[in-house]
Coordinates of C-alpha atoms in Angstrom, one line a residue:
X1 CA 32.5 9.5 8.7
X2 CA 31.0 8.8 11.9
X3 CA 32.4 6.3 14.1
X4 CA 30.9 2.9 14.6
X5 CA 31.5 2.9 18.5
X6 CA 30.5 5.9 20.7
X7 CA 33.0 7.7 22.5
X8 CA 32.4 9.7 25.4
X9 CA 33.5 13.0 23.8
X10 CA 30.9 12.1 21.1
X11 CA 28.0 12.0 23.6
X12 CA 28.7 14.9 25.2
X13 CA 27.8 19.0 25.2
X14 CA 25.5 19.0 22.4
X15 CA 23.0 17.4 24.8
X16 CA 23.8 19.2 28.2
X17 CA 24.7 22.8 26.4
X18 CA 22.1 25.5 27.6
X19 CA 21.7 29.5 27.6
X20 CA 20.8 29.3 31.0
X21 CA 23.4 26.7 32.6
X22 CA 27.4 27.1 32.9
X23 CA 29.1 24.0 34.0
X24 CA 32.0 24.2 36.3
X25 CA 34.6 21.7 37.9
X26 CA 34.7 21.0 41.2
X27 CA 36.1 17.9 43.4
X28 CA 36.0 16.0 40.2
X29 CA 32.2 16.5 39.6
X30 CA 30.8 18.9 37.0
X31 CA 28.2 21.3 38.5
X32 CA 25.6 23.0 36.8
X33 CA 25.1 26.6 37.7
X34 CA 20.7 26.6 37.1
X35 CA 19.4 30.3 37.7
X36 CA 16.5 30.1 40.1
X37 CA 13.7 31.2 38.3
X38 CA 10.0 32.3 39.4
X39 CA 6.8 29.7 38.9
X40 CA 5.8 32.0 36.2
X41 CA 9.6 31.4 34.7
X42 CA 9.3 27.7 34.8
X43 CA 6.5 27.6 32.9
X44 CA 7.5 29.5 30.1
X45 CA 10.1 27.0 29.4
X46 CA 7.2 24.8 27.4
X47 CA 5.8 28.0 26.1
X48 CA 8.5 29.4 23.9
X49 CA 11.7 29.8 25.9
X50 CA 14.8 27.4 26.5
X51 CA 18.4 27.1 25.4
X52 CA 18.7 26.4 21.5
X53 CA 20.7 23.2 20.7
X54 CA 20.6 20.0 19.1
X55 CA 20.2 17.1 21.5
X56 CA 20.7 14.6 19.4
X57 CA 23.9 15.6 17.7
X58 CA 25.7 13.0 19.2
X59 CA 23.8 9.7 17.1
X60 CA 25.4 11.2 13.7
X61 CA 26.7 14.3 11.5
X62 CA 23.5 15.2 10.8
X63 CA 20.8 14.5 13.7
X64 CA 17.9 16.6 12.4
X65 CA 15.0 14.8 10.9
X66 CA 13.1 15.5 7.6
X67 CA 11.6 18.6 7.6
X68 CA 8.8 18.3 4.8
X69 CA 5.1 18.9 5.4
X70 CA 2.7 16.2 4.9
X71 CA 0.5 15.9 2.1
X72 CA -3.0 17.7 2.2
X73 CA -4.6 15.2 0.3
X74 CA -6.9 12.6 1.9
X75 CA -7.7 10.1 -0.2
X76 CA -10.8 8.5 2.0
X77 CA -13.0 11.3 2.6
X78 CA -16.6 11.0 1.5
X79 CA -17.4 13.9 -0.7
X80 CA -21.6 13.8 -0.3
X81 CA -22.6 17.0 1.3
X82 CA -24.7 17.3 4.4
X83 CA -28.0 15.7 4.5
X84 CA -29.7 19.2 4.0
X85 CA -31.5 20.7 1.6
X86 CA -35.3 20.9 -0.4
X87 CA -33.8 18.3 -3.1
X88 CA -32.2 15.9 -1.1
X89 CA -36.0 15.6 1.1
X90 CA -38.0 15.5 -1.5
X91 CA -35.3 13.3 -3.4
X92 CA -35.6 10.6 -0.4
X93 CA -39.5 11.2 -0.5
X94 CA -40.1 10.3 -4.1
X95 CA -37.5 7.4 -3.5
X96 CA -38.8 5.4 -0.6
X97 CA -42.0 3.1 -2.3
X98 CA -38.8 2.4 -4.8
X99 CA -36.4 1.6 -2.7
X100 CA -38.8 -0.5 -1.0
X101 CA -39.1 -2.4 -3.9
X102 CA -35.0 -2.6 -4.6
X103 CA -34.8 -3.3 -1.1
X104 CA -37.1 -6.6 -2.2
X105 CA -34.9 -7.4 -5.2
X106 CA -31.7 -7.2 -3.2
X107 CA -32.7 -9.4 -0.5
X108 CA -34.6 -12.1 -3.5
X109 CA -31.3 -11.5 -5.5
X110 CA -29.1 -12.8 -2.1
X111 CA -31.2 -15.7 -1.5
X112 CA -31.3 -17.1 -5.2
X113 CA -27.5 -16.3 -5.6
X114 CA -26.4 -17.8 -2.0
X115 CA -29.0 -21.2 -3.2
X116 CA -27.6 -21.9 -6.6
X117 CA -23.7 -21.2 -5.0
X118 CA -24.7 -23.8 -2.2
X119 CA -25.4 -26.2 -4.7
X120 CA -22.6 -25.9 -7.2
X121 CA -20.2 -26.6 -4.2
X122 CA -22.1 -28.9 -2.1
X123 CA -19.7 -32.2 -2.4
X124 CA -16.9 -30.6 -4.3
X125 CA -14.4 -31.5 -1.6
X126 CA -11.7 -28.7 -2.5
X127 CA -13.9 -26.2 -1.2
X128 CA -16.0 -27.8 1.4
X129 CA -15.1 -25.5 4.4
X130 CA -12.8 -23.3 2.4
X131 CA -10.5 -22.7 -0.4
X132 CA -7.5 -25.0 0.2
X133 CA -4.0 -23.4 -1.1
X134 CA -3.3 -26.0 -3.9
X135 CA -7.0 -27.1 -5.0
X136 CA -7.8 -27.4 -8.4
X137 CA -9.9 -25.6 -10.9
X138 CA -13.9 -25.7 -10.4
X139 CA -15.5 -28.3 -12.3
X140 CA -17.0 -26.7 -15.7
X141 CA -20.5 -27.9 -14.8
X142 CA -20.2 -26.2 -11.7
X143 CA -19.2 -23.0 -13.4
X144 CA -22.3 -23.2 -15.2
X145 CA -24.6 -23.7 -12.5
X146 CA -22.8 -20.1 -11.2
X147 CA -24.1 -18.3 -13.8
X148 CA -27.3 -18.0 -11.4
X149 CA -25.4 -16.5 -8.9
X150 CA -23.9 -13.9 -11.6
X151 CA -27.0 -12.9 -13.0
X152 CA -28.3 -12.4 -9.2
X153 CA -24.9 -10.4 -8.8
X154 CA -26.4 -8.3 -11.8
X155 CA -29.8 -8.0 -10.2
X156 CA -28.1 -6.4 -6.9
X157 CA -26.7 -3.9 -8.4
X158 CA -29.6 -2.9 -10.1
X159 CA -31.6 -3.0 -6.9
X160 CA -29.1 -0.4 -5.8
X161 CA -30.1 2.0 -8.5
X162 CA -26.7 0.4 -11.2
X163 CA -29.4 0.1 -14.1
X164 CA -27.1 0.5 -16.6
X165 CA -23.1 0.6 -16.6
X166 CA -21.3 2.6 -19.2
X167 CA -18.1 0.4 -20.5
X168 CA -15.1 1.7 -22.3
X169 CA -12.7 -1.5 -23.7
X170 CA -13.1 -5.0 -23.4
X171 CA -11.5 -7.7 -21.2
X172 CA -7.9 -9.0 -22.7
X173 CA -8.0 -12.4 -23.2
X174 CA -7.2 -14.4 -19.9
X175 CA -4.1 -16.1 -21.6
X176 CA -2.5 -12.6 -22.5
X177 CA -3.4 -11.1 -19.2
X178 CA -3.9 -13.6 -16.4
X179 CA -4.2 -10.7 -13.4
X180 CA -6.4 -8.1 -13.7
X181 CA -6.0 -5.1 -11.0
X182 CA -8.7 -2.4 -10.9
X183 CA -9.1 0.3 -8.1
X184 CA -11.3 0.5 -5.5
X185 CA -13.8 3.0 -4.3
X186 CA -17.2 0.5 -2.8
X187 CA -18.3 -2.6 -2.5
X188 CA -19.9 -2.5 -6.1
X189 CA -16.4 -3.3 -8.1
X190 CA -16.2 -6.8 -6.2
X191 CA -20.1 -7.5 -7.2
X192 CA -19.7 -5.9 -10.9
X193 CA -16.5 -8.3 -11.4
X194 CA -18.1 -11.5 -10.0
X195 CA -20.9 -10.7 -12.8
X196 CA -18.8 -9.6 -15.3
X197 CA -15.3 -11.9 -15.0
X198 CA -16.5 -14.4 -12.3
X199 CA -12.4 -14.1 -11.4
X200 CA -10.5 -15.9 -8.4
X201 CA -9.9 -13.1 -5.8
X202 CA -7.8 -12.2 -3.0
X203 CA -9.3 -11.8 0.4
X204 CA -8.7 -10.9 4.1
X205 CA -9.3 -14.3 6.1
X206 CA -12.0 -12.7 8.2
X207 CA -14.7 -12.6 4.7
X208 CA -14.6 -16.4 4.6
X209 CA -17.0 -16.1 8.2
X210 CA -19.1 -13.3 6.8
X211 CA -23.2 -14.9 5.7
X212 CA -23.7 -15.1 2.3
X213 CA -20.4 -13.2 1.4
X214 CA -18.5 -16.3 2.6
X215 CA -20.2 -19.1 0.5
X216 CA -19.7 -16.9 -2.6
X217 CA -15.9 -15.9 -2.4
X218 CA -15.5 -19.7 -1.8
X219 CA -17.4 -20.1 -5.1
X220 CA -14.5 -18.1 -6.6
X221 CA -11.9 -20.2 -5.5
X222 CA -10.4 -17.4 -3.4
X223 CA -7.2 -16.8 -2.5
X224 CA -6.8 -15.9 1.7
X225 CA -4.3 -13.8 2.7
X226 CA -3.2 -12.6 5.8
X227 CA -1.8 -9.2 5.5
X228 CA -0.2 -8.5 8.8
X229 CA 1.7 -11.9 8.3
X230 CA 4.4 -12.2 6.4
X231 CA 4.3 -16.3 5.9
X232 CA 0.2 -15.5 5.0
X233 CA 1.6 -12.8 2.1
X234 CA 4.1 -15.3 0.9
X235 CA 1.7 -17.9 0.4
X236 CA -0.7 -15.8 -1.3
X237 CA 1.5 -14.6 -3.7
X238 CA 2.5 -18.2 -4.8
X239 CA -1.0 -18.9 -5.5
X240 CA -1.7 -16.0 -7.2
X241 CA 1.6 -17.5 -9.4
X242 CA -0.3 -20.5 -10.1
X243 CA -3.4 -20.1 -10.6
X244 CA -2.3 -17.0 -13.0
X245 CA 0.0 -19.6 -14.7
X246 CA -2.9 -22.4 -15.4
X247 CA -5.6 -21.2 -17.8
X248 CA -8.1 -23.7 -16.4
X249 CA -8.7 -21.4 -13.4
X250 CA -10.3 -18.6 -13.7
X251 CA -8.2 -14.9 -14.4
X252 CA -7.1 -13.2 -10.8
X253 CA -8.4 -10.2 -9.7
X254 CA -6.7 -7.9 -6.9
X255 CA -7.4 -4.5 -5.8
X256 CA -3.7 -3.4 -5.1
X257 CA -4.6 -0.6 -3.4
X258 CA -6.0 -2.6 -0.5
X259 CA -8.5 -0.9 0.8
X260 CA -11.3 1.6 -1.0
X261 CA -10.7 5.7 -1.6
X262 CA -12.4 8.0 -2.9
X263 CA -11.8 7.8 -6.1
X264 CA -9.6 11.4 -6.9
X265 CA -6.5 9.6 -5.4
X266 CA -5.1 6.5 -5.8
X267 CA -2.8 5.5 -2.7
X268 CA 0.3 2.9 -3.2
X269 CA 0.0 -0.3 -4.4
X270 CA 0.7 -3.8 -2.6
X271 CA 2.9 -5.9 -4.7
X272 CA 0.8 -9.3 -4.6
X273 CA 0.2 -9.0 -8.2
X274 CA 3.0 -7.7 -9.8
X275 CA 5.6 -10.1 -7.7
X276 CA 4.4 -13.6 -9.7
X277 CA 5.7 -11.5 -13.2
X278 CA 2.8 -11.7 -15.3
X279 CA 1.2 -9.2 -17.4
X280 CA -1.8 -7.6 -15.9
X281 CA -4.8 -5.5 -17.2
X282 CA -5.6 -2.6 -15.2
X283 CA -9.1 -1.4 -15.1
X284 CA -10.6 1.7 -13.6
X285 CA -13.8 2.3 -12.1
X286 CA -15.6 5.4 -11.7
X287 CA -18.8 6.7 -10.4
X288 CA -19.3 10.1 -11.8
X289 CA -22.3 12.0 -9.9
X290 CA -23.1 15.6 -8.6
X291 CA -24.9 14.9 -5.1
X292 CA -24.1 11.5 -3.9
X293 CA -20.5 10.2 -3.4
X294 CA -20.7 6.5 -3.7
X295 CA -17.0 6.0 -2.7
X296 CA -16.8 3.8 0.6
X297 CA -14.5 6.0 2.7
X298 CA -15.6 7.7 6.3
X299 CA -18.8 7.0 5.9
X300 CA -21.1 3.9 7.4
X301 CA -22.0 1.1 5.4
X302 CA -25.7 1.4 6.3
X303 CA -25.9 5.2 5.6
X304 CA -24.3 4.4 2.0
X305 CA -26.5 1.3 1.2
X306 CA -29.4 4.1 2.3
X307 CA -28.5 6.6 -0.1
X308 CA -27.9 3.7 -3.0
X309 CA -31.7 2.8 -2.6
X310 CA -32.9 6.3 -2.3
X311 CA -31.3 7.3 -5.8
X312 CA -33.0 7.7 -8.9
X313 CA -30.0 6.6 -10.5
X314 CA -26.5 5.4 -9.9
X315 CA -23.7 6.6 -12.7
X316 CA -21.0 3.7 -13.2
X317 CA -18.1 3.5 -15.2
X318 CA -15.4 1.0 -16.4
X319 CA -12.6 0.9 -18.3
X320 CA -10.4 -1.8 -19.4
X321 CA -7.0 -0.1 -20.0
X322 CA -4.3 -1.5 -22.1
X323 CA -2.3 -4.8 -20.7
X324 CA 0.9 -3.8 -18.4
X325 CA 3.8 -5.8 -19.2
X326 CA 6.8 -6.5 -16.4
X327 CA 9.7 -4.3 -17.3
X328 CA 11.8 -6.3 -20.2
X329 CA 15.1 -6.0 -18.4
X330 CA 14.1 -6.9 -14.5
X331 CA 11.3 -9.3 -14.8
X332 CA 11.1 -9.7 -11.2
X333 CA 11.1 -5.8 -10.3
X334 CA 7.8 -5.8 -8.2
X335 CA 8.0 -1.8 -7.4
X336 CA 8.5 -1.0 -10.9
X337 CA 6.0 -3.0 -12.4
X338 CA 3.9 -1.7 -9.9
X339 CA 4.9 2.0 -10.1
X340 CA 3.9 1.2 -14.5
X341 CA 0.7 0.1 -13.7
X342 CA -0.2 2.9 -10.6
X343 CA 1.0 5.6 -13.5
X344 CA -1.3 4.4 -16.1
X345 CA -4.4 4.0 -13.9
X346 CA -3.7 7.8 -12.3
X347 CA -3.0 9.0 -15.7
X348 CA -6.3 7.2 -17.1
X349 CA -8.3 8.4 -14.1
X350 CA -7.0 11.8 -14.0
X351 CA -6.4 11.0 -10.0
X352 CA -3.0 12.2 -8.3
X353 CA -1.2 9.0 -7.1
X354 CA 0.0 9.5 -3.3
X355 CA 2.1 7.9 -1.0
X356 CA -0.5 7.0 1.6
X357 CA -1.8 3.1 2.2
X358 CA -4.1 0.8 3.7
X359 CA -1.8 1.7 7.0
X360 CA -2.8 5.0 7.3
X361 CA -7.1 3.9 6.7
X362 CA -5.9 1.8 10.1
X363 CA -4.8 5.1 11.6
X364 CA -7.5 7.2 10.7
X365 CA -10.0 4.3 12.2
X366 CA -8.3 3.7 15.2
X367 CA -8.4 7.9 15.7
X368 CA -11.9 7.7 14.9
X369 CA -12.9 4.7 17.7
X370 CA -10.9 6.9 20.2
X371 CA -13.4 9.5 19.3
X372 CA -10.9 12.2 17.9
X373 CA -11.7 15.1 15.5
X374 CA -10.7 15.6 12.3
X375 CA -9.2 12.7 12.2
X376 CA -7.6 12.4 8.5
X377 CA -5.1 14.8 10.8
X378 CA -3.9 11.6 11.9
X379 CA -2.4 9.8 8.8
X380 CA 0.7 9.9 8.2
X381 CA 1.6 8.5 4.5
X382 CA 2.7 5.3 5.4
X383 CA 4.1 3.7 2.2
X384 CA 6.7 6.8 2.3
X385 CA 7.2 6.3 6.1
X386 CA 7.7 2.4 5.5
X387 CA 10.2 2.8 2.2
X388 CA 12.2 5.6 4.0
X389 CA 12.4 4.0 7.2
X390 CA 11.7 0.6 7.6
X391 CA 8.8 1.5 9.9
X392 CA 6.0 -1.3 9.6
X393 CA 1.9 -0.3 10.3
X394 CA 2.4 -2.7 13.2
X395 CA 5.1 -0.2 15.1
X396 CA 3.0 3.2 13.8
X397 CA -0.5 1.9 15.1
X398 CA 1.7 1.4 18.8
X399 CA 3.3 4.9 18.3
X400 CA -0.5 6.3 17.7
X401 CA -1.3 4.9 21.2
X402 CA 1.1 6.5 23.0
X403 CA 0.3 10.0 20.8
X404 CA -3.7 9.3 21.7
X405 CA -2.8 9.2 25.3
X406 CA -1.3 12.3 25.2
X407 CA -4.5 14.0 25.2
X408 CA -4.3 15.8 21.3
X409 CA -6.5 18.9 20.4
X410 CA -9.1 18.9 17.9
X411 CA -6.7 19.6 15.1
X412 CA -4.8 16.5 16.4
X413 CA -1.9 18.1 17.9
X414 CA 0.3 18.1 21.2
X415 CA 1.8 20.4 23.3
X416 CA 4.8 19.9 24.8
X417 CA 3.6 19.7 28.2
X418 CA 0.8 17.4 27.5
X419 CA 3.6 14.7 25.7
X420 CA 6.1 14.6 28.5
X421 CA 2.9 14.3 31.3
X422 CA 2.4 11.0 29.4
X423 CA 5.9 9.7 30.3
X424 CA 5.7 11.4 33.9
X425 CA 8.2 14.3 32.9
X426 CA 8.2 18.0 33.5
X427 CA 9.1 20.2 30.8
X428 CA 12.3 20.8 31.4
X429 CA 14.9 22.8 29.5
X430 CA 16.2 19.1 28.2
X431 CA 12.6 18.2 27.7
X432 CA 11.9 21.3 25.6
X433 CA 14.8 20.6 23.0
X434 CA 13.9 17.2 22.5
X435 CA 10.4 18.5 22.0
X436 CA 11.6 21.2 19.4
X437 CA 13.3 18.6 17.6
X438 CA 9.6 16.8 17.0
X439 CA 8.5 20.3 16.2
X440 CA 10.4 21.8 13.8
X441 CA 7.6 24.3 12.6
X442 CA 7.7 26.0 15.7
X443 CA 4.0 25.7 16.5
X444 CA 4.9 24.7 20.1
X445 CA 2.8 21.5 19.4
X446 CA 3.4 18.1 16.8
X447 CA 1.0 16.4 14.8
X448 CA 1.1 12.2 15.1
X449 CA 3.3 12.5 11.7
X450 CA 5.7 14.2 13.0
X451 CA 5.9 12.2 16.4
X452 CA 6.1 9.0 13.7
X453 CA 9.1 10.4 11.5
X454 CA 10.9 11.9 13.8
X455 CA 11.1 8.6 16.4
X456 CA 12.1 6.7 12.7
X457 CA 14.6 8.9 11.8
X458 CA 16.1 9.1 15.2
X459 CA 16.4 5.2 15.0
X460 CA 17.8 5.1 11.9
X461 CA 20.7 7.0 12.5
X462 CA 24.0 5.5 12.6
X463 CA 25.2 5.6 15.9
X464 CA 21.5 5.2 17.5
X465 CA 21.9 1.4 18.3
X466 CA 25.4 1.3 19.8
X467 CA 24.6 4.3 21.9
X468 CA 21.9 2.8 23.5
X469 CA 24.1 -0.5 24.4
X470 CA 26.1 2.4 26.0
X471 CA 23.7 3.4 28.1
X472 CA 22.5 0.4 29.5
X473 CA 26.4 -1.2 30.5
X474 CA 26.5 2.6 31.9
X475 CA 23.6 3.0 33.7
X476 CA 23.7 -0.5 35.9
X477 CA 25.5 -0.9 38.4
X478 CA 28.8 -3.2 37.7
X479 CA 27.9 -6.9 37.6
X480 CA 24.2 -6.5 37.6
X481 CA 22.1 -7.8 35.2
X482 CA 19.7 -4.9 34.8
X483 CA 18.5 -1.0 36.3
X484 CA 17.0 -0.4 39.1
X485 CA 15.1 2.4 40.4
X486 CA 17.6 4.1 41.8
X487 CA 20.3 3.7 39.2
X488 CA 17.4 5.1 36.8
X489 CA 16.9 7.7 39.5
X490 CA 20.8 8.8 39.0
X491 CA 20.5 8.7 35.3
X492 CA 17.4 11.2 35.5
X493 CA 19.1 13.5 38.1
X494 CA 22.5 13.7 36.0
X495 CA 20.0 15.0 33.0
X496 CA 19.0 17.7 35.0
X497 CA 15.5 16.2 35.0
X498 CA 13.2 15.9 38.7
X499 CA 10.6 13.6 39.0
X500 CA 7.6 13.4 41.4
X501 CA 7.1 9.6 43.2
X502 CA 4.4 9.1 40.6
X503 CA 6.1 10.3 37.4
X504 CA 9.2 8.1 38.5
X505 CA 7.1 4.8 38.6
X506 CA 5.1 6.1 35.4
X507 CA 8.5 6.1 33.3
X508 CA 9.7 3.3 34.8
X509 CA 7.2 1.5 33.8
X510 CA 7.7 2.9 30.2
X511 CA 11.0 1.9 30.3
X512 CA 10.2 -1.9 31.9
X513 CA 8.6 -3.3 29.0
X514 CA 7.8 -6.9 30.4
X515 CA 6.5 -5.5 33.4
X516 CA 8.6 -7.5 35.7
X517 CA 9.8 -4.5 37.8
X518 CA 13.2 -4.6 36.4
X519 CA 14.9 -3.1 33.3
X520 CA 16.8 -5.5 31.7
X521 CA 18.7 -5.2 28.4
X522 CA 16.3 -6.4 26.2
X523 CA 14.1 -3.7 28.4
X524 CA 16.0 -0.7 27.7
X525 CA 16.6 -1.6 23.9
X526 CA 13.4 -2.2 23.3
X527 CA 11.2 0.9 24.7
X528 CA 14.3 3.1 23.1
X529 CA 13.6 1.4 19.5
X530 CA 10.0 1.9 20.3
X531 CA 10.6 5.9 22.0
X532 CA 14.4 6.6 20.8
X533 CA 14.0 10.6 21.7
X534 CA 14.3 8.9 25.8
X535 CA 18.1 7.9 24.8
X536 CA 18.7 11.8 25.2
X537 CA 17.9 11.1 29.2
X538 CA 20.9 9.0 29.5
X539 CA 23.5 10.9 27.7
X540 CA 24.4 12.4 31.5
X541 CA 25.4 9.6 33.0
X542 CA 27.2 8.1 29.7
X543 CA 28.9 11.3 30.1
X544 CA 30.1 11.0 33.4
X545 CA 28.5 12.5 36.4
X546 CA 26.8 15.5 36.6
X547 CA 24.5 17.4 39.5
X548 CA 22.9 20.4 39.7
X549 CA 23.0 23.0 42.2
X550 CA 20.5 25.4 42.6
X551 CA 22.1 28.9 43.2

């Protein structure tokens, strides 16, 4: 069992140990014996060659980080072929005096819907900015006067070619199954439910300031949640448990998945409606077609919307599956309940459930705004990620920064030289191992995923924190309060590592995380929980002192 504390025999070859460097004694320092090599030499060093080794042995027993491949699935790619093609022309020919006319319908259909919703909440004071957590039910002459706004909901999906819906099941009744959780592909579920259930919903905060859109989710008594904050979540959650609990509001809806796929996977589920305990009817939607993917995925709201009016039909399905109950034994197990209900939908669906989430749509996005290729290349399953090792979207979309500045190919990878220019580094022989331990497949380059898991499974490890305590009460100078440049200057040279003025300022800024020119504690422990692989660059001087001499 690995010790708690970190001893200086524990910290110590693994890191250094290399084919091409033989340490001697001498005068009480240990010198390192570096074989001069040619310009052609050094270079080779990031392109294949370099002592073998672990170098980060010393955090535990076992310091090598998962080695499985990533899924090839992407659950948010748009399946509609290129716009090409006699049929798809004379498809959008024959279509356009129609869609002109649906385009009518939909914009009537708004109008009428966002007027009768004005008036059934004009001077109802629970909702008159926005749902207040605590409000009470909507006044049953006011859910009448929404029926309007329902039947307008009906007309807008007809306008976008939904002139009949196929349904499969029926609705159980909202005292047997006061949560209803359906998957999510476009924006059409949200409209179809309004019509169909007129149910209280969860929402992001930013809908409520959307036109139209805002009025009517008020209508609906919604339920705001914040998802990056966890007091926001918390809240949520306990509305969801009482207005589940009170049959005077209407049934909740959620889409648990969180964001929309394309229907052949589902990705994991958020817990909001399984944590409250209550039984909950899953119901799947699916839009079967042969030219025209209508899922919502990397494709632009205005060029879906387009091919929705240019259609001569739209195919729709829904099903209302059999309630879920919460497990007998552990009523409040959300990730079982959850798990139940993701089985039965997949199952019902004939979709393979995956372990990606709404983290990695914020990953492929972000990849996509920096104007990347192939960007699905970029997610990383982040529900796995999260369960395995703690790592929040927050800490993963910082991560992707640092892995866009490093300048990846079109596949989405990086080569070693290009990662360690981003920190100001050469690829050095200590560079290179850290570097091999990112890329275990030996492609001599690392996709974002395995950046991401190997910098969480380096922190995880059981001696990672107290090591990097080490390092700082090591690396300062006795009785200072933090490192300077020229103590971080000594740590670099005793890990054989040589720095040009400009890549020296470039990591120390790295390393200074408040930007105050100074590397305190907090500093150091930071950027290393952020970047752990950088702890290998102190292990020299927690080893004692070390120089090299060229020879």
């Amino acid at each position: 069992m690995a010790s708690p504390n970190p001893s200086p025999t524990s910290l110590s070859a693994p890191l250094l140990s290399s084919d091409s460097i033989t340490p001697t004694v001498a005068n009480g320092h240990a010198h390192r014996h570096h074989h001069h090599r040619g310009d052609d030499d050094d270079a080779s060093v990031c392109d294949g060659e370099g002592g073998g080794g672990e170098p980060f042995a010393f955090l535990s027993e076992d310091g090598s980080p998962w080695r499985g491949g990533a899924s090839p699935a992407d659950p948010f790619l748009n399946g509609t072929p290129a716009w090409c093609g006699a049929y798809e022309l004379v498809k959008v020919l024959v279509c356009a005096p129609v869609a002109g006319l649906r385009l009518v319908l939909f914009g009537v259909s708004i109008a009428v819907g966002y007027a009768a919703t004005w008036v059934a909440l004009r001077g109802w004071v629970d909702v008159r900015e926005r749902a207040q957590e605590g409000a009470g039910p909507m006044p049953a002459w006011r859910r009448r006067l929404m029926w309007i706004t329902r039947i307008s909901a009906r007309c807008i999906l007809f306008s976008f070619g939904y002139h009949w819906i196929r349904k499969k099941g029926r609705p159980a009744p909202r005292d047997l199954a006061p949560i209803v959780v359906s998957n999510h592909i476009s924006y059409i579920e949200p409209i179809y439910f309004f019509y169909e259930l007129f149910p209280t919903i969860v929402s992001s905060d930013s809908h409520d300031s959307i036109p139209f859109v805002g009025t009517i989710i008020r209508a609906m008594q919604v339920i705001y949640v914040d998802r990056f904050s966890p007091a926001s979540r918390k809240a949520a959650v306990n509305e969801i448990k009482r207005k589940a609990a009170c049959n005077s509001f209407p049934r909740v809806l959620l889409f648990p998945e969180g964001t929309t796929t394309n229907g052949k996977f589902l990705i994991s589920f958020q817990h909001g409606a399984f944590i409250p305990g209550y039984p909950v009817q899953p119901v799947i939607v699916r839009y079967p077609h042969v030219h025209f993917d209508q899922s919502w995925g990397n494709i632009s709201l205005g060029k879906l919307m387009f091919k929705m009016f240019t259609q001569f039909h739209n195919f729709m399905e829904v099903e209302y599956l059999p309630v879920v109950y919460p497990p007998e034994i552990k009523q409040e197990n959300a990730l079982h309940f959850a798990e139940n209900t993701s089985y039965a939908m997949a199952h019902a669906l004939n979709a393979i459930p995956t372990s990606y989430s709404y983290g990695d749509s914020m990953i492929m996005a972000r990849a996509v705004e920096a104007g990347k290729a192939n960007c699905s290349n970029y997610m990383v399953e982040m529900a796995w990620v999260k369960e395995t090792y703690g790592v929040n979207t927050s800490e993963a979309m910082a991560l992707l920064e640092d892995f866009l500045a490093m300048n990846p190919d079109k596949d989405g990878r990086v080569n070693a030289k290009d990662f360690w220019a981003h920190f100001g580094l050469n690829c050095t022989a200590l560079c290179k191992k850290i570097f091999q331990y990112f890329d275990f497949e030996a492609k001599e380059s690392i996709t974002f995923r395995q950046f991401l898991v190997g910098c969480a499974h380096l922190r995880k490890q059981p001696l990672f924190q107290d090591t990097c305590e080490t390092a700082f009460e090591k690396c300062r100078h006795p009785g200072a309060s933090d490192i300077g440049r020229d103590q971080l200057a000594d740590v670099l040279r005793s890990s054989m590592l040589q720095l040009t003025d400009d890549g020296m300022m470039k990591l120390y800024e790295t390393l200074d995380v408040d930007d105050d020119d100074r590397i305190s504690k907090d500093d150091l422990m930071a950027s290393l929980a952020k970047l752990p692989f950088m702890i290998a660059l102190f292990a020299g001087r927690i080893n004692g002192e070390v120089y090299i001499e060229i020879v």
